[in-house]
XYZ file of C-alpha atoms in Angstrom:
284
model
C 111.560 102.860 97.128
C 113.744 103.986 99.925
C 112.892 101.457 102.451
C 112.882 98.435 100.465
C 116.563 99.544 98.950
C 117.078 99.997 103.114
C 116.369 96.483 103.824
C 118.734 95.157 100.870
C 121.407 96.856 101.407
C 121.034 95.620 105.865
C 120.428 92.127 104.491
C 123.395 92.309 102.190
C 125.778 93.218 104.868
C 124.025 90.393 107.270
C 124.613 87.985 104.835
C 128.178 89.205 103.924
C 128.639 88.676 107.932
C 130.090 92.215 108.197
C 128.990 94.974 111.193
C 128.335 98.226 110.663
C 131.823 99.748 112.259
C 133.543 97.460 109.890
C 131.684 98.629 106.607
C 131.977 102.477 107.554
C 135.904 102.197 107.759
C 135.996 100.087 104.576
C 134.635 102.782 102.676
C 136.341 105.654 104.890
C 132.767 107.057 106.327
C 130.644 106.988 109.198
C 129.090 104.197 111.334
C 125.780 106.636 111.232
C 125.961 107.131 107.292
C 125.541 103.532 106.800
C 123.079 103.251 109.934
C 120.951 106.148 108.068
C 121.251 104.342 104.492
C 120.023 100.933 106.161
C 117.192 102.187 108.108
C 115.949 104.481 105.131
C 116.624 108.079 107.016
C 119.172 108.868 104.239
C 118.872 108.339 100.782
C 121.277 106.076 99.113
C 123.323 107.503 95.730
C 124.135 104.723 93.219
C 127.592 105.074 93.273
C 126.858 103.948 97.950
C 125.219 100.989 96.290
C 127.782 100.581 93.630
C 130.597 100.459 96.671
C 128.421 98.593 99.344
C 127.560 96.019 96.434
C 131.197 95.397 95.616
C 132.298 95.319 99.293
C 129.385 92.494 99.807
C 129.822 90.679 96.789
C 126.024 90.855 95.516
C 125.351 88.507 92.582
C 124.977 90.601 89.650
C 120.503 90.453 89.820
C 120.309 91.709 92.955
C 123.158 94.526 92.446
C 120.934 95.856 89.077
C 117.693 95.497 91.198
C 119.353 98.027 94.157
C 120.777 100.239 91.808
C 116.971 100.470 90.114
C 115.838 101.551 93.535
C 118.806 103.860 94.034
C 117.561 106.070 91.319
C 113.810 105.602 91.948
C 114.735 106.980 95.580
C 116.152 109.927 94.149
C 112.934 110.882 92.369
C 110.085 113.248 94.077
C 107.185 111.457 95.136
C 103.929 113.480 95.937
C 103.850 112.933 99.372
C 107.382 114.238 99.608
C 105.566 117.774 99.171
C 104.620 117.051 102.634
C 106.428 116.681 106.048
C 104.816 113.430 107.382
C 105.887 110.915 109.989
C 108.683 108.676 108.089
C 106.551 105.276 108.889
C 103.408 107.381 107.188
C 105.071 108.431 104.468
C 106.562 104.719 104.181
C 103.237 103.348 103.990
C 102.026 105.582 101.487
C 105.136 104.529 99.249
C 104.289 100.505 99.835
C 100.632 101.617 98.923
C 101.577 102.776 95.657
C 103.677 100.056 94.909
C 101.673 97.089 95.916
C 99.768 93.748 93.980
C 97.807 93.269 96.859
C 96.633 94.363 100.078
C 94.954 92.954 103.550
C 93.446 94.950 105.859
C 92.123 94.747 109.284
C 90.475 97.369 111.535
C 89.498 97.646 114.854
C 87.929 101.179 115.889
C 87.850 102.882 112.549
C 87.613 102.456 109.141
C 90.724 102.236 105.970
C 91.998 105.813 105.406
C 91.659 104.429 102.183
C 87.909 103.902 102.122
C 87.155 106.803 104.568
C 84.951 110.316 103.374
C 86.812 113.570 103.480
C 84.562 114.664 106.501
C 85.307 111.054 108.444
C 88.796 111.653 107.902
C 88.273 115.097 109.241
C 86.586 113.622 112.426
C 89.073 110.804 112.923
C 92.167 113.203 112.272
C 91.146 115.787 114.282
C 90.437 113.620 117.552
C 95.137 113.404 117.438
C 95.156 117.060 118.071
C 94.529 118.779 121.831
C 94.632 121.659 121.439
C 93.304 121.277 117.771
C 95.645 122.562 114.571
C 93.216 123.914 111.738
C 96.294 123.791 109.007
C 97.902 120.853 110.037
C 94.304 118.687 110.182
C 93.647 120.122 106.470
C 97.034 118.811 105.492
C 96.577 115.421 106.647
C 93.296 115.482 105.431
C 94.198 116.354 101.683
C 96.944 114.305 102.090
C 94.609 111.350 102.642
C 92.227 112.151 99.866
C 95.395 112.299 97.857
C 96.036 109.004 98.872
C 92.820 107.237 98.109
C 93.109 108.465 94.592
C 96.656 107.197 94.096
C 95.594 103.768 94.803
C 92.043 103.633 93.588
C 92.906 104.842 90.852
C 95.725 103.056 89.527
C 95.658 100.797 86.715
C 95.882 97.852 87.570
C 94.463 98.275 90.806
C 95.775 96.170 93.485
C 93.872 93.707 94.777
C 91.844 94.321 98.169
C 90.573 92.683 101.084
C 89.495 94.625 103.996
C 87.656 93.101 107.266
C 86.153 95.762 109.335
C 84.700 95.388 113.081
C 81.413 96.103 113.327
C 82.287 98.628 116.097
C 84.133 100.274 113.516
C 80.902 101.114 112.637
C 78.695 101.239 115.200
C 80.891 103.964 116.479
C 79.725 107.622 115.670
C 81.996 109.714 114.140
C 81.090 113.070 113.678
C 77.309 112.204 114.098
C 74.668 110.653 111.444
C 75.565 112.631 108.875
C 79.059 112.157 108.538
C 78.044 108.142 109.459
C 75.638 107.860 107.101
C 77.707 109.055 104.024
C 80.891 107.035 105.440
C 78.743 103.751 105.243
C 77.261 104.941 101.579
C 81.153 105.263 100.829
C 81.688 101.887 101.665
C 78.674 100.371 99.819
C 79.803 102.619 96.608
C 83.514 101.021 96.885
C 81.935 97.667 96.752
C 79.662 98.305 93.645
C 82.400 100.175 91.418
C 85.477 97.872 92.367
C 85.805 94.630 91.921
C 88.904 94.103 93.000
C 87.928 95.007 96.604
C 85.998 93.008 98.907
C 84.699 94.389 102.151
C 83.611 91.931 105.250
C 82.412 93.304 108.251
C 83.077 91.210 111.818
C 79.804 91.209 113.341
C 79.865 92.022 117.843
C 77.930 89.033 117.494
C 81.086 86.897 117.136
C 82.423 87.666 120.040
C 86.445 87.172 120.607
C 88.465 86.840 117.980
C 92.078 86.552 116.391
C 92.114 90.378 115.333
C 90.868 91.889 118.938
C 93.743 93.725 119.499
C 95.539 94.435 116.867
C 95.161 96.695 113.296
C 97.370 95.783 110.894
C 97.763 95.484 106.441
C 100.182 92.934 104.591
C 100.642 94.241 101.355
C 102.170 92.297 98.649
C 104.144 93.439 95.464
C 104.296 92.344 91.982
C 106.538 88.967 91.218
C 109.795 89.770 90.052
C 110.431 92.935 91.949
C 112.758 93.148 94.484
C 110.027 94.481 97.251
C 109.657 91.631 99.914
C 105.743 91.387 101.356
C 105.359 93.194 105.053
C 103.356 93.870 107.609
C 102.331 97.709 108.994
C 101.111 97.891 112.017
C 99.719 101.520 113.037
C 98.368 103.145 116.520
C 98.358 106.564 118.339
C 102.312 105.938 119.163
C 103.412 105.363 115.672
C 103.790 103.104 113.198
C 106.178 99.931 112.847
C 106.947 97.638 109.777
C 107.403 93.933 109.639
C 109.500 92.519 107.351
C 110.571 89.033 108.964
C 108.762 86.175 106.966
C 107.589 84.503 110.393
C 106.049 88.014 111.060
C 103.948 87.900 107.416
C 103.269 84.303 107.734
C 101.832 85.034 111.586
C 99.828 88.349 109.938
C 98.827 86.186 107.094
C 96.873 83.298 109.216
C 95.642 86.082 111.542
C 93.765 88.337 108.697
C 92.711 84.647 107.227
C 91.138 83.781 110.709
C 89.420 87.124 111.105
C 87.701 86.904 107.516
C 86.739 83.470 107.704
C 84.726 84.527 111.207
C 83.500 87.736 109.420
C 80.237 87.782 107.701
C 80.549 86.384 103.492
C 80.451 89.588 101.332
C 77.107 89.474 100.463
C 75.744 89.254 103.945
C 78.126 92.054 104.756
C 76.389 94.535 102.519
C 73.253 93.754 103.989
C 74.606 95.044 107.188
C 76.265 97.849 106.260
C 72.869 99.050 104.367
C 71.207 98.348 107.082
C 73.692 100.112 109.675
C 73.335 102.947 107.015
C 69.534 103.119 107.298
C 69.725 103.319 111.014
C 71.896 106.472 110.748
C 69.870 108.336 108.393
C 66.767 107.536 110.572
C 68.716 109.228 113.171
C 69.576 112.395 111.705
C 67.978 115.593 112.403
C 64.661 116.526 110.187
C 65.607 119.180 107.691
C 64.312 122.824 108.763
């Protein structure tokens, strides 16, 4: 994991009270080389951990722990077959490697939750003018995603709260609406390890208005800290400061305890369901 290695090896120096200038001419290399190493643009070799490790004086625990990540970086994911935006691909990466996830939405729903022709809708509405080969990229890349992490055993454990205008909104028409909200009805019935509330309008204001965000969580005993990813139209940022998680924490808490119970949540998304495939056209 190349950005959780990243934030080790920044936190290390912190903590060894050394800057960035003073590290590179230490080790007789560039400012940037270490800059690209800490922010995860450059892939770090064991023997840069190895010499950062010694210069910092990591305990022994940590130094094995960075040295596992070294040569997990090293290794070929699937998504490196792509050429995605680094925070993406990031994301992807934390995915895969998470205990647990918590995820609110605003306008649309999960990419991991969504059908191949929602994605297609929701994907397609970045590009002006539109890009047929880039769109099916992105597309398979987010099927290939879904499978990675529904599929995994364990799977993680998920929450996701949903605005209802999430789902009021139509995406490609009743079709593609109706079979998105049959999607989400199916995830609830075959996994139970993910729960799916839905914020009704009715509500009104609440903590999550303005924001879409996912705190994922990682197995005890690994050296991956929780964090926060934030995504929009301009990009995607990570949080990794614990105030940051603690503030995302109580946040997703406030917007599930003012969504509708589970239960009462699948009533509405049947129900939202029925009202699409009332409005699609009659079969010729």
């Amino acid at each position: 994991m190349r950005q959780q290695l990243a934030s080790m090896l920044r936190e290390a120096r912190h903590a060894a009270g050394m800057t960035i200038d003073q590290v590179a001419a230490h080790l007789l290399c560039s400012p940037a080389k270490i800059s690209r190493m800490e922010t995860g643009k450059r892939p770090a070799s064991q023997r840069d951990v190895r010499d950062l490790c010694d210069h910092y004086s990591v305990d022994t625990e940590k130094r094995e722990q960075m040295m596992a990540l070294a040569q997990d970086g090293r290794r070929r994911s699937w998504w490196d077959e792509y050429e995605l935006p680094r925070g993406y691909s990031n994301l992807i990466g934390m995915e895969a490697a998470a205990s647990s996830m918590r995820d609110f939405k605003s306008s649309t729903v999960n990419g991991l939750l969504q059908t191949e022709e929602y994605a297609r809708e929701v994907i397609s509405s970045y590009f002006l003018p539109a890009n047929p080969a880039l769109i099916d990229q992105l597309v398979a890349v987010r099927m290939e995603r879904q499978q990675a992490v529904l599929r995994r055993d364990p799977l993680p454990d998920m929450h996701f709260v949903l605005d209802e205008a999430a789902l009021r909104r139509v995406v490609g028409g009743p079709v593609v609406m109706e079979e998105q909200l049959g999607r989400l009805l199916a995830i609830t019935d075959e996994l139970s390890s993910a729960t799916i509330q839905v914020l009704s309008l009715r509500h009104g204001a609440h903590a999550a208005m303005d924001t879409t965000f996912t705190v994922l969580d990682f197995p005890p005993g690994t050296p991956l800290k929780p964090v926060v990813h934030v995504e929009d139209v301009f990009g995607d940022m990570k949080l990794e400061r614990q105030e940051d998680v603690d503030n995302a924490r109580q946040v997703f808490q406030r917007a599930a305890d003012a969504a509708l119970p589970p239960g009462e949540s699948r009533e509405l998304l049947e129900e939202i369901r029925a009202q699409y495939e009332r409005e699609q056209p009659p079969e010729r």
